[in-house]
XYZ file of C-alpha atoms in Angstrom:
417
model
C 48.231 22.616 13.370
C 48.570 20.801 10.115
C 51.577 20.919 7.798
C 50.181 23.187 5.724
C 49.065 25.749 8.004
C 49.657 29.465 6.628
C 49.436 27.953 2.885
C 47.395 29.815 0.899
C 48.598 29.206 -2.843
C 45.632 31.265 -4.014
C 45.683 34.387 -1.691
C 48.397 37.351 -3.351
C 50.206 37.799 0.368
C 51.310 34.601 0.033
C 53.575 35.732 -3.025
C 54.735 38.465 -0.886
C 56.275 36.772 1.341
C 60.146 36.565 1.233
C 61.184 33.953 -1.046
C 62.988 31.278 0.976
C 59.486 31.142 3.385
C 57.579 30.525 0.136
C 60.604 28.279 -0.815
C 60.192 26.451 2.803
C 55.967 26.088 2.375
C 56.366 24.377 -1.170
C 58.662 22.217 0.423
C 56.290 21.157 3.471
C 53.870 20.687 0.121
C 56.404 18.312 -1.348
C 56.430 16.131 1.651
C 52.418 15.317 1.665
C 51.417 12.166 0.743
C 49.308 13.510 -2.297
C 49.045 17.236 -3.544
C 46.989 19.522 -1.578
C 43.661 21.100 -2.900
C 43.655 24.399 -3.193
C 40.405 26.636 -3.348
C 40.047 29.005 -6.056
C 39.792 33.333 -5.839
C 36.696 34.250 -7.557
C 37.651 37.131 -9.364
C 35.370 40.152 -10.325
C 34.282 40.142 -13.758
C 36.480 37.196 -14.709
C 35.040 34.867 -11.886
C 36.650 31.010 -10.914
C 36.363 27.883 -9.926
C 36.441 25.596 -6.974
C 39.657 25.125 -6.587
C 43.049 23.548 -8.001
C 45.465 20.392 -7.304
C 48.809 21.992 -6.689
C 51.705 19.510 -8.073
C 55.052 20.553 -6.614
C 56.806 17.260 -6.967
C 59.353 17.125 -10.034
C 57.682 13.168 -11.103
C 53.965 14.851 -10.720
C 54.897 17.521 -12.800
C 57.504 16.175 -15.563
C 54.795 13.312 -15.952
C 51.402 15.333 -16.465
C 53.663 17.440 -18.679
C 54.310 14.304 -20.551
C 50.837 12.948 -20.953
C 48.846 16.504 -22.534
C 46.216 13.605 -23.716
C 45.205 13.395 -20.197
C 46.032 16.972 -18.899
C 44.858 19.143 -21.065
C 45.984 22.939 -22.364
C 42.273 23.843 -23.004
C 40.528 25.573 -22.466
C 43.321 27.639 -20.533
C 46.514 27.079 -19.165
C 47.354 29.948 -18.378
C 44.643 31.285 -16.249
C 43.528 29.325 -13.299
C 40.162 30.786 -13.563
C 39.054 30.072 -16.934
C 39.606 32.835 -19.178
C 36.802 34.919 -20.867
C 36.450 35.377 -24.712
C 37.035 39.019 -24.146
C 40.418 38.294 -23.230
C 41.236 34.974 -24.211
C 41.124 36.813 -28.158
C 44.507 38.461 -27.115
C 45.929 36.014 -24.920
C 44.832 32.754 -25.986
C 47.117 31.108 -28.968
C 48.681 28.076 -28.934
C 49.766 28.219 -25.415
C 45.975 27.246 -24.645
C 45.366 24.626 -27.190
C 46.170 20.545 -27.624
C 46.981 18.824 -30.688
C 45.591 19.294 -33.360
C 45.580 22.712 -33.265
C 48.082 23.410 -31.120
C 50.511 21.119 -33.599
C 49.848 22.577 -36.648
C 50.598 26.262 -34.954
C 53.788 24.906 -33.479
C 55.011 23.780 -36.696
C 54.197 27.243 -38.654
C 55.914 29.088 -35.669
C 58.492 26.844 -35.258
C 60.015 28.410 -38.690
C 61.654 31.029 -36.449
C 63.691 28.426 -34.651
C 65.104 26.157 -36.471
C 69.589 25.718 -36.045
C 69.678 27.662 -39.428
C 67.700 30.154 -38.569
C 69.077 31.042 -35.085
C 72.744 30.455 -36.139
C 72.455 33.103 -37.854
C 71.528 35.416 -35.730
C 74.357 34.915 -33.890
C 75.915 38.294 -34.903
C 72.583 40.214 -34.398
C 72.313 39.063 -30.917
C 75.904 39.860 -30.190
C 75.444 43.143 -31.589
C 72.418 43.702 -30.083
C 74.101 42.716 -26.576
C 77.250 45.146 -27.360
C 74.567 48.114 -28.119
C 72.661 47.855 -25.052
C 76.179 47.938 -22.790
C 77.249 50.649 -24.781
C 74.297 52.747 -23.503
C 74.259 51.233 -20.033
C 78.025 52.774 -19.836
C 76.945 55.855 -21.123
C 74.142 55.996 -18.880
C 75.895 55.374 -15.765
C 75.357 52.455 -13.235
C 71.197 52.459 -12.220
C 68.596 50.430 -12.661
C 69.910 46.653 -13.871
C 66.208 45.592 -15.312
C 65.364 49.061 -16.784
C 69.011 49.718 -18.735
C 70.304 45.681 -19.286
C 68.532 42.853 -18.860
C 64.650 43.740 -20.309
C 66.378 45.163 -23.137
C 67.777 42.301 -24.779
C 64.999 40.298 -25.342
C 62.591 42.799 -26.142
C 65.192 43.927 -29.224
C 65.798 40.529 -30.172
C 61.990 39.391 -30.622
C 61.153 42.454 -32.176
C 63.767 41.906 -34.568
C 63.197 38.980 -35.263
C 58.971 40.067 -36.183
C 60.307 43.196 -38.190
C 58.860 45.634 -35.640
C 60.489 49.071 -35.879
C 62.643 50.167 -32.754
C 60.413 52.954 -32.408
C 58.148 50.932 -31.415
C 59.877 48.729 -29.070
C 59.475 51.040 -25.560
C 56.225 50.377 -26.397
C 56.107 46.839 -26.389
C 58.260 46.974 -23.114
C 55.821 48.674 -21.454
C 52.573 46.409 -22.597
C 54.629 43.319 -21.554
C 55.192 44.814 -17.934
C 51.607 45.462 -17.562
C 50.458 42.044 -19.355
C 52.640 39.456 -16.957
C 52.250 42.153 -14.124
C 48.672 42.599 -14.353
C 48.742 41.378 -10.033
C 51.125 43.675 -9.284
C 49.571 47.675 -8.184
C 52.670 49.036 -10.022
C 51.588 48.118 -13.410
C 47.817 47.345 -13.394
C 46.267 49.054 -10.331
C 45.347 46.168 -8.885
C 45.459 45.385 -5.417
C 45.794 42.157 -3.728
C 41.808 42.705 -2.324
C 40.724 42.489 -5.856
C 37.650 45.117 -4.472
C 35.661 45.404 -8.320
C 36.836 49.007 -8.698
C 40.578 48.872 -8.911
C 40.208 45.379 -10.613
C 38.411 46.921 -12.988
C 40.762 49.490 -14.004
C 43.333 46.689 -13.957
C 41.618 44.808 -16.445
C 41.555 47.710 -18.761
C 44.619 48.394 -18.833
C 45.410 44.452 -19.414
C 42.815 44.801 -22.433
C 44.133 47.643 -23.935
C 47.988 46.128 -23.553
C 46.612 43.465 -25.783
C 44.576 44.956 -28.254
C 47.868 47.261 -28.882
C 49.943 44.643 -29.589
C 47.627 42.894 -31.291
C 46.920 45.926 -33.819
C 50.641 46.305 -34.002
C 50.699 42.464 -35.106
C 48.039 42.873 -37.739
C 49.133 45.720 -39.349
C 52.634 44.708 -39.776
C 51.162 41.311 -41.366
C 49.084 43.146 -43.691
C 52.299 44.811 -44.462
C 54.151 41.373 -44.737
C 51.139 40.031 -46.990
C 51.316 42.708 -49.613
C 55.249 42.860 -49.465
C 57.361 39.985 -48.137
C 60.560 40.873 -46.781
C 61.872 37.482 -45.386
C 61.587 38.239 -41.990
C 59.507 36.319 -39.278
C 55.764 37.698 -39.838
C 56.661 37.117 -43.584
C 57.641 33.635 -43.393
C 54.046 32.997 -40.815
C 51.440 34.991 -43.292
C 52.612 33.436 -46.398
C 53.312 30.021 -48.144
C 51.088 26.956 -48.075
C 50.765 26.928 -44.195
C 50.171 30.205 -42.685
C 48.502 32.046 -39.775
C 45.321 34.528 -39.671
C 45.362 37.494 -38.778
C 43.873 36.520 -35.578
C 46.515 33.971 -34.721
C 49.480 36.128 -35.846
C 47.841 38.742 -33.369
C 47.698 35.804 -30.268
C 51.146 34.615 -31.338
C 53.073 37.966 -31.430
C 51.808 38.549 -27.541
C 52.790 35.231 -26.757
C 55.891 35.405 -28.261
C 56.938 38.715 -26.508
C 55.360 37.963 -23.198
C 57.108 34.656 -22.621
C 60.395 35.205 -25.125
C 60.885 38.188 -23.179
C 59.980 37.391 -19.731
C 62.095 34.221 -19.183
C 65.248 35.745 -20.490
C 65.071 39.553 -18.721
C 64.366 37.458 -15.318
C 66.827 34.943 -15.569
C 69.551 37.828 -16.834
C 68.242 39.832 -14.001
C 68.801 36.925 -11.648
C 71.918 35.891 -12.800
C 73.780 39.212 -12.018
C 72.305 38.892 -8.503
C 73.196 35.381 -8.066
C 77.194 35.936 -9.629
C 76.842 38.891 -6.887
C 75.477 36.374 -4.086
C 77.975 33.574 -5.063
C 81.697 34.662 -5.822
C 82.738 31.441 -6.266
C 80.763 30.331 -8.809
C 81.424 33.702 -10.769
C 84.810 32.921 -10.615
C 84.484 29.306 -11.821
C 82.521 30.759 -14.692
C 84.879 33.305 -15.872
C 88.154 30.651 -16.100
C 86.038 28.957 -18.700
C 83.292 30.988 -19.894
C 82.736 29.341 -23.342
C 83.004 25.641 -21.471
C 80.629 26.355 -18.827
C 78.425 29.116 -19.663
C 75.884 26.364 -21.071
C 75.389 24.420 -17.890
C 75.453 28.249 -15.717
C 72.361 29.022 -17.589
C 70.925 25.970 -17.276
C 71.366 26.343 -13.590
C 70.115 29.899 -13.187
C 67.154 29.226 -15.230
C 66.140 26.169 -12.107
C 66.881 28.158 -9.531
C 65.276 30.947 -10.242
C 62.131 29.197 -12.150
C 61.082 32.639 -13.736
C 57.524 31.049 -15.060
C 56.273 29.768 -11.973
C 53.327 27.602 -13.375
C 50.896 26.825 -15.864
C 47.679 25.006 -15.299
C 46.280 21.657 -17.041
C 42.890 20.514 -16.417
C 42.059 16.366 -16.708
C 40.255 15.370 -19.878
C 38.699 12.319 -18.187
C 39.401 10.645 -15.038
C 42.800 9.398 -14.666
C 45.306 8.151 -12.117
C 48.754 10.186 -11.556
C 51.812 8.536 -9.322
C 48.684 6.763 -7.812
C 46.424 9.930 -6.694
C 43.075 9.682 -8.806
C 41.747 12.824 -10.453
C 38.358 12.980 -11.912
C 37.418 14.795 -15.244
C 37.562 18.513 -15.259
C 39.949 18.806 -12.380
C 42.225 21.514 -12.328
C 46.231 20.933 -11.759
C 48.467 23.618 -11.307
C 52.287 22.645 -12.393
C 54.269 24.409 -10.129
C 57.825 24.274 -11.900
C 59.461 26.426 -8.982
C 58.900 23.145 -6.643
C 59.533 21.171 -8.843
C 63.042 22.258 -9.485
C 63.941 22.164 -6.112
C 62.412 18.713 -5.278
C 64.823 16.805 -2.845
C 64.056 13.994 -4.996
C 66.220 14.508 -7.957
C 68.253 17.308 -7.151
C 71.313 17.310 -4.705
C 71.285 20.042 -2.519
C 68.564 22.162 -4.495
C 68.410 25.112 -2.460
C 72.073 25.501 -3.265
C 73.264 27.639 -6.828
C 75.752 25.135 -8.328
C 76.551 26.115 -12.034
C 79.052 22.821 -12.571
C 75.426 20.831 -11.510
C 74.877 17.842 -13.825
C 72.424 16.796 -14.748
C 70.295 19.275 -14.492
C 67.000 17.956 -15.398
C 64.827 20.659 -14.695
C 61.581 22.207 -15.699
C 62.614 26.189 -16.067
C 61.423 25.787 -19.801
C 58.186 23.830 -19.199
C 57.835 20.452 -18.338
C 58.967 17.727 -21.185
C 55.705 17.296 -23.911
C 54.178 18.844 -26.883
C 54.598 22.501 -24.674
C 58.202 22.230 -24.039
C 59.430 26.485 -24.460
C 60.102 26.657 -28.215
C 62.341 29.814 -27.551
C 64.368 27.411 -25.165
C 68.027 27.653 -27.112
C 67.254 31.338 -28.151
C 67.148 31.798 -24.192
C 70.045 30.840 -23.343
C 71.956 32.303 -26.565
C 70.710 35.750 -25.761
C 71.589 35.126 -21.534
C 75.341 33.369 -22.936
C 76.029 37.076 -25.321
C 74.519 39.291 -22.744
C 76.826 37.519 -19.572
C 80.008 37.423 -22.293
C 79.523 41.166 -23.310
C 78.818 42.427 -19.185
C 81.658 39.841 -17.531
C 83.993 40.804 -20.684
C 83.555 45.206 -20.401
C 82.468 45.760 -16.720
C 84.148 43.062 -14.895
C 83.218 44.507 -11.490
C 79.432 44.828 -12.311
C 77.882 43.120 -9.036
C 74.203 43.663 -7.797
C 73.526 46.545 -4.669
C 70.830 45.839 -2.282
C 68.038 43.438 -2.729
C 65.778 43.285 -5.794
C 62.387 45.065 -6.183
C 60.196 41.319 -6.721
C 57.081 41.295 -9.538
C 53.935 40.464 -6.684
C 52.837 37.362 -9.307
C 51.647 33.773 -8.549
C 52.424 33.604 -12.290
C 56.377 35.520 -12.727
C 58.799 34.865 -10.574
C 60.368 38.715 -11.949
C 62.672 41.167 -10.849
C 61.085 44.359 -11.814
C 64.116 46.651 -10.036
C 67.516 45.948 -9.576
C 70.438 48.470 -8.311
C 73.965 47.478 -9.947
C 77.347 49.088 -9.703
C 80.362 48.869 -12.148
């Protein structure tokens, strides 16, 4: 029996399992001499590869984030099969790109985070945050996810894009079935992957993306013909700008992840305040003093984006394992942040941990989360405005987890006030 028996990275069941056992396999992973190869699902009508590197120590990963000349973004990163032109034209962007392309869209989309920009949206995001309590009161204790914590972010990207809240349900429910296109609840699929029911799956994903998409377009058009200031007017006009095809591939990227990441880590938090008294408490004698480093430690334990994939330009050597060119590497942030290596006690939830150098946001490098400060801003107002009216709000039960080798999500979570 060899120490990593029962690890199948590749195979769904394995993200079924309970969290500490998939916890307890990365960390058997960690303690190999090199990473592991994994082989690749072939899946119907997308297909695959042979197989993957998985990197689950915090050096492997920090360091290939570093160096994107030798680990490239293209031509996906995040797929791990490689990701056809019939749906790479929704979910590509800049996410799947090196420099230069992927610099000059970072610095048109960049626009919509700069210090000026997001300081003032300080009151919106309070606001926003006040709103979406009101309602949860109103509504009565229920689902955490559903009434709280998808909210939020959802509001405060389409906001910021100028797209009208009757149309924000709507992008709720194409972002549950884009980053849960492995789980049966929002796609269909099952974790066989028999051609039928991936087939519906994959519709569904398409037409999730060419909705958004459209959405995208049109309100650019819009933005074109009539500038208003806001965020889809400041990316389709001035000297720089983006087509209508990038502004499409953008908008889903900006909702997927911008939403994702924050709803998670909101979701999590509640359950980990519930889980941890102690550290709730700590938190509450100084909110405004600690709240920074508490998010900062949810965000690593949790690891809501589990990984993104790189594949080597040309052959090159890594912590002294050679990789040849065209390899695939998997970054596997949720190892990473719990690598014995740099973290004390990493299985523990310690919000007064410093430092706190982990990879929740991406590892460091030209793909470093642009929406990283906005994160935490909206998870700082939303813990303020829930600690602050509903002081007893604690998590019931165990969540309802996102099946995903991709999201580490919450998809259901009972609360009480």
């Amino acid at each position: 029996m060899t120490a990593t028996s029962g690890i199948d990275l590749s195979q769904i069941p394995f993200w079924a399992l309970p969290q500490a056992e998939r916890m307890a396999a990365f960390r058997r992973l960690r303690e190999l001499e090199r990473p592991v190869f994994v082989r690749e699902n072939r899946v119907p009508f997308i297909g695959g590869g042979p197989g993957y590197y998985a990197l689950v120590r915090h050096a492997d990963v920090t360091e290939a984030s570093r160096n994107a000349g030798a680990f490239s973004s293209e031509p996906c990163a995040n797929s791990i099969p490689d990701m056809p032109r019939w749906l790479a034209v929704y979910f590509g962007s800049m996410i799947n790109m090196d420099d230069p392309r992927h610099a000059r869209l970072r610095r048109i989309v960049s626009r919509a985070f700069t210090p000026r920009i997001l300081a003032k949206m300080e009151e919106d995001l309070a606001r926003a945050a006040a709103e979406i309590v009101d309602e949860a009161i109103k509504e009565g204790p229920g689902d955490f996810v559903e009434q709280i914590a998808a909210r939020l972010p959802v509001r405060v990207i389409c906001d910021m894009m100028g797209i009208p809240p009757a149309f924000h349900a709507m992008v709720l429910r194409r972002t549950n079935i884009i980053l849960g296109n492995t789980d049966a609840e929002y796609t269909g699929i099952e974790p066989d992957f028999k051609r039928l029911n991936v087939a519906r799956g994959l519709l569904k994903l398409l037409h999730a993306g060419r909705s958004l998409n459209r959405l995208a377009a049109r309100l650019g058009d819009q933005r074109r013909r009539e500038p208003t200031g806001d965020l889809v007017s400041l990316l389709v006009n001035g000297d720089e700008r983006l087509t209508p095809q990038e502004l499409g591939s953008f908008f889903i990227l900006l909702v997927v992840a911008g939403s994702e990441t924050t709803r998670n880590a909101i979701a999590y938090g509640l359950k980990l305040f519930t889980d941890h008294p102690g550290q709730r408490e700590h938190l509450l004698a100084d909110f405004d003093g600690r709240i920074a480093k508490a998010c900062d430690e949810i965000v690593r334990y949790s690891t809501p984006v589990i990984q993104f994939r790189r594949t080597l330009a040309g052959d090159h050597e890594l912590n002294g394992v050679p990789y040849k060119k065209g390899d695939k590497v998997l970054l596997f942030y949720n190892s990473a942040n719990r690598d014995e290596a740099v973290f004390t006690d990493p299985d523990a939830f310690d919000i007064t941990r410093d430092p706190n150098p982990h990879v929740g946001f991406g590892g460091p490098g030209p793909h470093y989360c642009l929406g990283a400060h906005l994160a935490k801003r909206e998870m700082t107002v939303m813990f303020r405005e829930l600690f602050t009216r509903l002081p007893a709000i604690r998590a019931e039960g165990e969540p309802d987890f996102l099946l995903s080798n991709f999201i580490n999500g919450i998809k259901h979570l009972r609360y009480s006030v």
